[in-house]
mmCIF file of C-alpha atoms and ligand atoms in Angstrom:
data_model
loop_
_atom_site.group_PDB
_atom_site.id
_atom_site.type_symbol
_atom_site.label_atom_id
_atom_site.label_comp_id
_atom_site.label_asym_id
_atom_site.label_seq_id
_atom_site.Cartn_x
_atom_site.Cartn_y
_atom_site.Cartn_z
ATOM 1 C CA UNK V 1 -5.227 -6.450 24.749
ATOM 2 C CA UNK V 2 -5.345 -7.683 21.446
ATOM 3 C CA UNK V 3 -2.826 -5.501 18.954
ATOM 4 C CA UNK V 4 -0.899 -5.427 15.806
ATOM 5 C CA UNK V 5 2.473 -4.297 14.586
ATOM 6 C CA UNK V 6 2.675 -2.935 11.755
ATOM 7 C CA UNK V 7 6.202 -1.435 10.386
ATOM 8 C CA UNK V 8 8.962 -1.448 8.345
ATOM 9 C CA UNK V 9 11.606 -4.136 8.693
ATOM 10 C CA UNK V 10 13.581 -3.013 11.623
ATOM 11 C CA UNK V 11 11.030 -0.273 13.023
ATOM 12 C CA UNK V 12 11.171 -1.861 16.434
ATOM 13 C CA UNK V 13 8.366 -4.345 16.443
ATOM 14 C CA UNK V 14 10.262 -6.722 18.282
ATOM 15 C CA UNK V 15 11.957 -4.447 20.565
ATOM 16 C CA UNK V 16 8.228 -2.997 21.339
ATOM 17 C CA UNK V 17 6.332 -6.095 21.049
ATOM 18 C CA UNK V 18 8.807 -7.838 24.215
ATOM 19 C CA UNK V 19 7.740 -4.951 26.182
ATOM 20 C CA UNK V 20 4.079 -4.321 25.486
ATOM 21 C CA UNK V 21 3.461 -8.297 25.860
ATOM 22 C CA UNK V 22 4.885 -7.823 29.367
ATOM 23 C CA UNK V 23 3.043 -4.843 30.276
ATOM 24 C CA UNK V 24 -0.055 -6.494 28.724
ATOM 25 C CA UNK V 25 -0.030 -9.908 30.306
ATOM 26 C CA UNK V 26 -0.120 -11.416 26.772
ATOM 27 C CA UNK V 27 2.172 -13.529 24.245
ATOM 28 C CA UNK V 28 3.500 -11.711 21.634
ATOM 29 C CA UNK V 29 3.096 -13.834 18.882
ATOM 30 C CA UNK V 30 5.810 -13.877 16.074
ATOM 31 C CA UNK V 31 5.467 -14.884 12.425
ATOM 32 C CA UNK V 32 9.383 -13.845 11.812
ATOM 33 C CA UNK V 33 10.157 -15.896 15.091
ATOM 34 C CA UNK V 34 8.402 -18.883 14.157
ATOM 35 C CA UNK V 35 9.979 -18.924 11.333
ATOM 36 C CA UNK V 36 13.201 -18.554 11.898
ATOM 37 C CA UNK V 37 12.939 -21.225 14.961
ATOM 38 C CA UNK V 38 11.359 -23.395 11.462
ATOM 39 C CA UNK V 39 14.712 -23.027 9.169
ATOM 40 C CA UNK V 40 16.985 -23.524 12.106
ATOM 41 C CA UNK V 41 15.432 -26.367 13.281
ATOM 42 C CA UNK V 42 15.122 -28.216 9.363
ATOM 43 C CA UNK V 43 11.264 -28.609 9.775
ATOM 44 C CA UNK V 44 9.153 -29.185 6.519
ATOM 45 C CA UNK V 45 7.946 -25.367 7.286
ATOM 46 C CA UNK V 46 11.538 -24.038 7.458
ATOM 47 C CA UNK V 47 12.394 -25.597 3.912
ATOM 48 C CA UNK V 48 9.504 -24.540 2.422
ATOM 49 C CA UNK V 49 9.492 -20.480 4.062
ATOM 50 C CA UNK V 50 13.521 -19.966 3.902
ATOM 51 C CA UNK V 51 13.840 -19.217 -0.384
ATOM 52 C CA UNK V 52 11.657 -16.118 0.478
ATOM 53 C CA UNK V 53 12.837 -15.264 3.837
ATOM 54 C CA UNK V 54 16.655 -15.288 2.355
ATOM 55 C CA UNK V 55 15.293 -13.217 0.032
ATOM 56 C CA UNK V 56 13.012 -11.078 1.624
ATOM 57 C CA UNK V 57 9.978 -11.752 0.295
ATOM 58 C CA UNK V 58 6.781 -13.269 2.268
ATOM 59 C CA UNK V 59 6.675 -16.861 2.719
ATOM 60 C CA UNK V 60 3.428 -18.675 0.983
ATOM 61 C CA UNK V 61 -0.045 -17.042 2.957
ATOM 62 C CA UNK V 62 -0.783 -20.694 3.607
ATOM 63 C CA UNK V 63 2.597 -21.389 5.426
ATOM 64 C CA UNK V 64 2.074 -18.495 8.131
ATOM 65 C CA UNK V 65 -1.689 -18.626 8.498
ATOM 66 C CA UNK V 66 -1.125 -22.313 9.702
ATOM 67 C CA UNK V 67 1.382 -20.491 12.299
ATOM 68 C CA UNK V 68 -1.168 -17.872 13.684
ATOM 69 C CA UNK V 69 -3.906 -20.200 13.801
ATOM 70 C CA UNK V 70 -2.140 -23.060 16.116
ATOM 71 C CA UNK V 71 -0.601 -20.329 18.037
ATOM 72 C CA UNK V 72 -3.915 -18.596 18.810
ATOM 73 C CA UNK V 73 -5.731 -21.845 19.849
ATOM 74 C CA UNK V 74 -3.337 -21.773 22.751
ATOM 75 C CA UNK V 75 -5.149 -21.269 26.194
ATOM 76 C CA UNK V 76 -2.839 -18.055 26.743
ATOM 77 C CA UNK V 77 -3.875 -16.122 23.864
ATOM 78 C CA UNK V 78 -7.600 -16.285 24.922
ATOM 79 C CA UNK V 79 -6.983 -12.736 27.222
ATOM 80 C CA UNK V 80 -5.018 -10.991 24.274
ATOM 81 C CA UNK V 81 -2.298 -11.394 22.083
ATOM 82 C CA UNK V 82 0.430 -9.030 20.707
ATOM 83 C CA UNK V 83 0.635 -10.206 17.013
ATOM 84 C CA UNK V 84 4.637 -8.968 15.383
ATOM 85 C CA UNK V 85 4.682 -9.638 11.341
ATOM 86 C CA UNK V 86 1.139 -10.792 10.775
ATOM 87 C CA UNK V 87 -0.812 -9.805 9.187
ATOM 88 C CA UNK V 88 1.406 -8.173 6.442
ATOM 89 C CA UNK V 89 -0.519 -8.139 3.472
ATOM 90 C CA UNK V 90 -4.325 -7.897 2.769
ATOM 91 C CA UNK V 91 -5.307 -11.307 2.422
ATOM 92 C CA UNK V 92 -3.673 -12.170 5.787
ATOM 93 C CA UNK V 93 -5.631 -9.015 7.443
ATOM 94 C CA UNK V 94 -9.099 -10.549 6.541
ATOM 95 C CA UNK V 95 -7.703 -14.215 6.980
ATOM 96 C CA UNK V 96 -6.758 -12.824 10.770
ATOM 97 C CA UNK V 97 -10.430 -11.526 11.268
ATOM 98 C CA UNK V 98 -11.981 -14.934 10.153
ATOM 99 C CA UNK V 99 -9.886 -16.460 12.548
ATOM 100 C CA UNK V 100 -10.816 -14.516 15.854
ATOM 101 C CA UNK V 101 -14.627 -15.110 14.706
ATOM 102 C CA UNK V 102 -13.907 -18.862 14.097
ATOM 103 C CA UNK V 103 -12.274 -19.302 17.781
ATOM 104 C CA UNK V 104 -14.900 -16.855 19.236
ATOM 105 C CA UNK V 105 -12.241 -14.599 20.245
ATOM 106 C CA UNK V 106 -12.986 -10.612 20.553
ATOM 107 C CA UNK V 107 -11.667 -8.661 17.109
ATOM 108 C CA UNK V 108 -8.370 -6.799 16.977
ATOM 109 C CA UNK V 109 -8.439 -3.963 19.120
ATOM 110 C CA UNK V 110 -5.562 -1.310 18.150
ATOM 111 C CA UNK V 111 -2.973 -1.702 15.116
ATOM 112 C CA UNK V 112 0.210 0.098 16.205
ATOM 113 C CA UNK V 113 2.208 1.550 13.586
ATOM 114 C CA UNK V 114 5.297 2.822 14.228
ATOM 115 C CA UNK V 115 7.065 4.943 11.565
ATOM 116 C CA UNK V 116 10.677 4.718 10.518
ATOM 117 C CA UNK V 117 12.337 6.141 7.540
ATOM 118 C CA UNK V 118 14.344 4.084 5.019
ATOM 119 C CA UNK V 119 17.862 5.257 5.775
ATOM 120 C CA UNK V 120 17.620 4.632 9.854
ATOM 121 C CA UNK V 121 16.124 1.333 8.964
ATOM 122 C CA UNK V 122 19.344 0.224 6.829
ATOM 123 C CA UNK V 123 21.659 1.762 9.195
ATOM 124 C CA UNK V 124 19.648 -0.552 11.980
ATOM 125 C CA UNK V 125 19.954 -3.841 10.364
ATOM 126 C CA UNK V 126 23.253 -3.721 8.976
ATOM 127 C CA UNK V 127 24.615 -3.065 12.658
ATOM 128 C CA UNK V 128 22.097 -6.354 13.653
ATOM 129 C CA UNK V 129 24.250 -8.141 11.147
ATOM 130 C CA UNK V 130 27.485 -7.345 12.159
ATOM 131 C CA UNK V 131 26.445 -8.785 15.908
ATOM 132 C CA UNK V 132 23.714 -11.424 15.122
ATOM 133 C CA UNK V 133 24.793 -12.298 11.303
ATOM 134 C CA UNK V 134 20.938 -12.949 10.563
ATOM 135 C CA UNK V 135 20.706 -13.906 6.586
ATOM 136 C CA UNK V 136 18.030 -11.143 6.117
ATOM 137 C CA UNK V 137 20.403 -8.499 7.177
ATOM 138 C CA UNK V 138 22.377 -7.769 4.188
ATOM 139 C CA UNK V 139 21.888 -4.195 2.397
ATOM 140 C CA UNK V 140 20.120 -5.324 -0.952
ATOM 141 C CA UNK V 141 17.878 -7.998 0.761
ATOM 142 C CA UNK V 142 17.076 -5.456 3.351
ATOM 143 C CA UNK V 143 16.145 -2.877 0.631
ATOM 144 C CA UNK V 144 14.025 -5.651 -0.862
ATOM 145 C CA UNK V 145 12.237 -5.841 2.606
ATOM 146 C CA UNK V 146 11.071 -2.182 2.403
ATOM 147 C CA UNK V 147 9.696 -2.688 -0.838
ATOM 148 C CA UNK V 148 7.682 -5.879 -0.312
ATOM 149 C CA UNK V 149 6.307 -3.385 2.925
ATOM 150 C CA UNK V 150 5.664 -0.516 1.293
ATOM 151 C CA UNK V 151 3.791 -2.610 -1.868
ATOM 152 C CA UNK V 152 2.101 -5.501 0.469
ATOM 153 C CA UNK V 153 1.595 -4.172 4.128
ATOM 154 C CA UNK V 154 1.552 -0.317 4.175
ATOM 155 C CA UNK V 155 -1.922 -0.482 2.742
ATOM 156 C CA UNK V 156 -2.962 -2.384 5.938
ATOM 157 C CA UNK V 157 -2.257 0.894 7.691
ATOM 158 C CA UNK V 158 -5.837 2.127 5.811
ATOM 159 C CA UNK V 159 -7.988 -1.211 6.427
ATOM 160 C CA UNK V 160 -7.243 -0.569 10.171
ATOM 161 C CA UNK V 161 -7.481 3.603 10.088
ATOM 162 C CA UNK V 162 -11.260 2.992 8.469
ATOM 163 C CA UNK V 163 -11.610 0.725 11.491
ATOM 164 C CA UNK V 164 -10.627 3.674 14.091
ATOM 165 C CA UNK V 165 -7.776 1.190 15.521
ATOM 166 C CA UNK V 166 -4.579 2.941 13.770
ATOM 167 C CA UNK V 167 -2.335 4.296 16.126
ATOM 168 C CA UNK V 168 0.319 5.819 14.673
ATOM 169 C CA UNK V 169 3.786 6.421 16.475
ATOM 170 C CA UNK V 170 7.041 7.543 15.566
ATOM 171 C CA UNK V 171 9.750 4.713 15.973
ATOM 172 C CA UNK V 172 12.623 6.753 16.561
ATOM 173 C CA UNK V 173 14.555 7.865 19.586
ATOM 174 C CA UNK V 174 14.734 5.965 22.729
ATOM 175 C CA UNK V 175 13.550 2.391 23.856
ATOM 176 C CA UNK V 176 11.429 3.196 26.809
ATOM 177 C CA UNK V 177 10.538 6.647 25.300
ATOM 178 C CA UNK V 178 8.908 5.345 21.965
ATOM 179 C CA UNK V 179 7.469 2.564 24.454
ATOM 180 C CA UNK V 180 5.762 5.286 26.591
ATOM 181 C CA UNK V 181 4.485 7.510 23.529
ATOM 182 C CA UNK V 182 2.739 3.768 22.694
ATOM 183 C CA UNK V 183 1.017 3.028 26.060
ATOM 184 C CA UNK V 184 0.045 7.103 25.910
ATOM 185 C CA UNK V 185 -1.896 6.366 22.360
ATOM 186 C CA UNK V 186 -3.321 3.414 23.465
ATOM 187 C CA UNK V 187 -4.991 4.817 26.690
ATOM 188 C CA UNK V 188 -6.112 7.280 24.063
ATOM 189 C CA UNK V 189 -7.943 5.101 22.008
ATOM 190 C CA UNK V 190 -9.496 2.909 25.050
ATOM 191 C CA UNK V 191 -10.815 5.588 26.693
ATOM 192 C CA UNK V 192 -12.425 7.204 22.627
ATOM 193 C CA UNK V 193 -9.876 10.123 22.852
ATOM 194 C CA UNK V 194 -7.987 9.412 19.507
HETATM 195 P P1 AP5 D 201 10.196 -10.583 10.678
HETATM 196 O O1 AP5 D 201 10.967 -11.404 11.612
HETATM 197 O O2 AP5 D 201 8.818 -10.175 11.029
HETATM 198 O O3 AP5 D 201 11.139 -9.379 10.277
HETATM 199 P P2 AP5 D 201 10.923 -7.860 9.862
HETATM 200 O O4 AP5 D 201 9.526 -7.394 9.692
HETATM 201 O O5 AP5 D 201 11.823 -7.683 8.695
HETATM 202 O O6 AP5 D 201 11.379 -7.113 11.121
HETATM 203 P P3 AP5 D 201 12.699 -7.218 11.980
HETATM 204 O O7 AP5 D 201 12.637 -8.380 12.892
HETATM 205 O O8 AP5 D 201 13.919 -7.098 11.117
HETATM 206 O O9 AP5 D 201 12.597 -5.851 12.741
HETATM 207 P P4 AP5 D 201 11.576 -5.331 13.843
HETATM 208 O O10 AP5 D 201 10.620 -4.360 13.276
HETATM 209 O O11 AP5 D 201 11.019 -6.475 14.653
HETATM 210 O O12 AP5 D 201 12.598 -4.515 14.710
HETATM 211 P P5 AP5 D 201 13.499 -5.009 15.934
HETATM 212 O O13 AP5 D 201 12.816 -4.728 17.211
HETATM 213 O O14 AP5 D 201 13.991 -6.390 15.683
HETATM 214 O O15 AP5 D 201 10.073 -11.338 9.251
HETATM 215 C C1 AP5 D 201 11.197 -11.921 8.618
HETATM 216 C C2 AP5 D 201 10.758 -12.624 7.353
HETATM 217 O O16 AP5 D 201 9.855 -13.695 7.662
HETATM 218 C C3 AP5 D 201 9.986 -11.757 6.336
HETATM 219 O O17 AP5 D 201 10.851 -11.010 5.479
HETATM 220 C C4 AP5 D 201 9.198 -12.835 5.567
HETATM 221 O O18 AP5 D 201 10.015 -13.505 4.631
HETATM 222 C C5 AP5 D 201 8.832 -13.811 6.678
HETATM 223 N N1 AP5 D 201 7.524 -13.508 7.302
HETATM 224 C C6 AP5 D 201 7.300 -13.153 8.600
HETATM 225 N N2 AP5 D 201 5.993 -12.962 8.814
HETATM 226 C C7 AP5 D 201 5.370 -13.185 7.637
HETATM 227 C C8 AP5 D 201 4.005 -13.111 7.213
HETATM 228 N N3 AP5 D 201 3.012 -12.759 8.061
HETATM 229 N N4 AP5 D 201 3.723 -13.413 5.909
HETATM 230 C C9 AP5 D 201 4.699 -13.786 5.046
HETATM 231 N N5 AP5 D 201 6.006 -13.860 5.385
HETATM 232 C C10 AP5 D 201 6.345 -13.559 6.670
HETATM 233 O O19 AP5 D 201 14.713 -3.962 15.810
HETATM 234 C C11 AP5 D 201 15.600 -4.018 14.722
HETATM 235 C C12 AP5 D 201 16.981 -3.554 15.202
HETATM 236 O O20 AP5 D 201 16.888 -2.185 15.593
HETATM 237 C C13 AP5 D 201 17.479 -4.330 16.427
HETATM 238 O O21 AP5 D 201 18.873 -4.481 16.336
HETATM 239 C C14 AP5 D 201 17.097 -3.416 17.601
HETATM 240 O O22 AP5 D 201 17.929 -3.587 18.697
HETATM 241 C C15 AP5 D 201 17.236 -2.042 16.980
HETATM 242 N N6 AP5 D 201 16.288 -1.048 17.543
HETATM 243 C C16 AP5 D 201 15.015 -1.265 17.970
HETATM 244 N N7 AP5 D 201 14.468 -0.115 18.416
HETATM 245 C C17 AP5 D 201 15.420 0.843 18.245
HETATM 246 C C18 AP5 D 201 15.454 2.248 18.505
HETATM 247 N N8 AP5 D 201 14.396 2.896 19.038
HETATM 248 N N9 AP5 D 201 16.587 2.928 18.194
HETATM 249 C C19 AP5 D 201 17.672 2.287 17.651
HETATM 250 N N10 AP5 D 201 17.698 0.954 17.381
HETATM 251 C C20 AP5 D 201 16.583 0.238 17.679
#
């Protein structure tokens, strides 16, 4: 399986991504991860990325692209991948392509989207902060989030739709519920059902 997340700050596509990777076989693949592991750790990368992750805009294309392209060189993404946070804005999306060609790895199959609404997202993070105190998590910055994905990656959800690999499922209610509505969609669009 080789899929996408693409949703709001705080839709899930962590909580999903964990699960589908297991169910899958596959790494999920993290650009927020990566990232974070970056600033903690003092790298050149973390310097660099943290002004926009504190924030909440994206870090420099360059910065992430080198991410996704040493991660997917790795012998276990050559059966699949579960990509969380990239690509997130159109440059990345064709970027991503080029690089699956370039390793002579199979395209992106499905793009999962799963749909949150604004006030469930804030009420989401800010109880993340209060337990994990991660710098991203405060009310402004996280309002600042939904903006940069509403202006930069919502209009991915159309580059992949055109493609017929949108799936499209609401992120709200239960953990393994949402989980199996996901698996449900993508046997849908495997089999040419959607
Ligand atoms: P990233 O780490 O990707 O963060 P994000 O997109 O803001 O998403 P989150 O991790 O906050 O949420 P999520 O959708 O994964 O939801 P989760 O499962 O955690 O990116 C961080 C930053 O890095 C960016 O702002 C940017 O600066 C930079 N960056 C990363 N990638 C980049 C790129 N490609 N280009 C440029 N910059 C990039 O869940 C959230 C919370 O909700 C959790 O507490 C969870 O327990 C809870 N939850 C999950 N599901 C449910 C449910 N069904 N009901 C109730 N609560 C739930």
């Amino acid at each position: 399986m080789r899929m996408i997340l693409l949703g709001a700050p705080g839709s899930g596509k962590g909580t999903q991504g964990e699960k589908l990777a297991a169910a899958f076989g596959v790494p999920r693949i993290s650009t927020g991860d990566a990232l974070r592991a970056a600033v903690k750790s003092g790298t050149e990368l973390g310097r660099r990325a943290k002004t926009a992750m504190d924030a909440g805009d994206l870090v420099a294309d360059e910065l992430v692209v080198g991410i996704v392209e040493e991660r997917l060189s790795l012998p276990d993404a050559s059966e699949g991948f579960i990509l969380d946070g990239f690509p997130r804005n159109t440059a990345q999306s064709r970027i991503l392509d080029q690089l699956l060609l370039k390793n002579h790895l199979p395209a992106v199959e499905v793009a999962l989207h799963l749909d949150v609404d604004d006030e469930e997202i804030v009420s989401r993070l800010l109880a993340r902060a209060s337990e994990q105190g991660r710098a991203d998590d405060r009310e402004e910055v996280i309002r600042s989030r939904i903006r940069v994905y509403n202006n930069e990656t919502h209009p991915l959800l159309d580059y992949y739709a055109k493609q017929n690999k949108l799936i499209a499922v609401p992120g709200v209610g239960g953990v393994n519920e949402i989980f199996d509505a996901i698996r449900l969609a993508v046997i849908a669009v495997e089999s040419g059902l959607a």
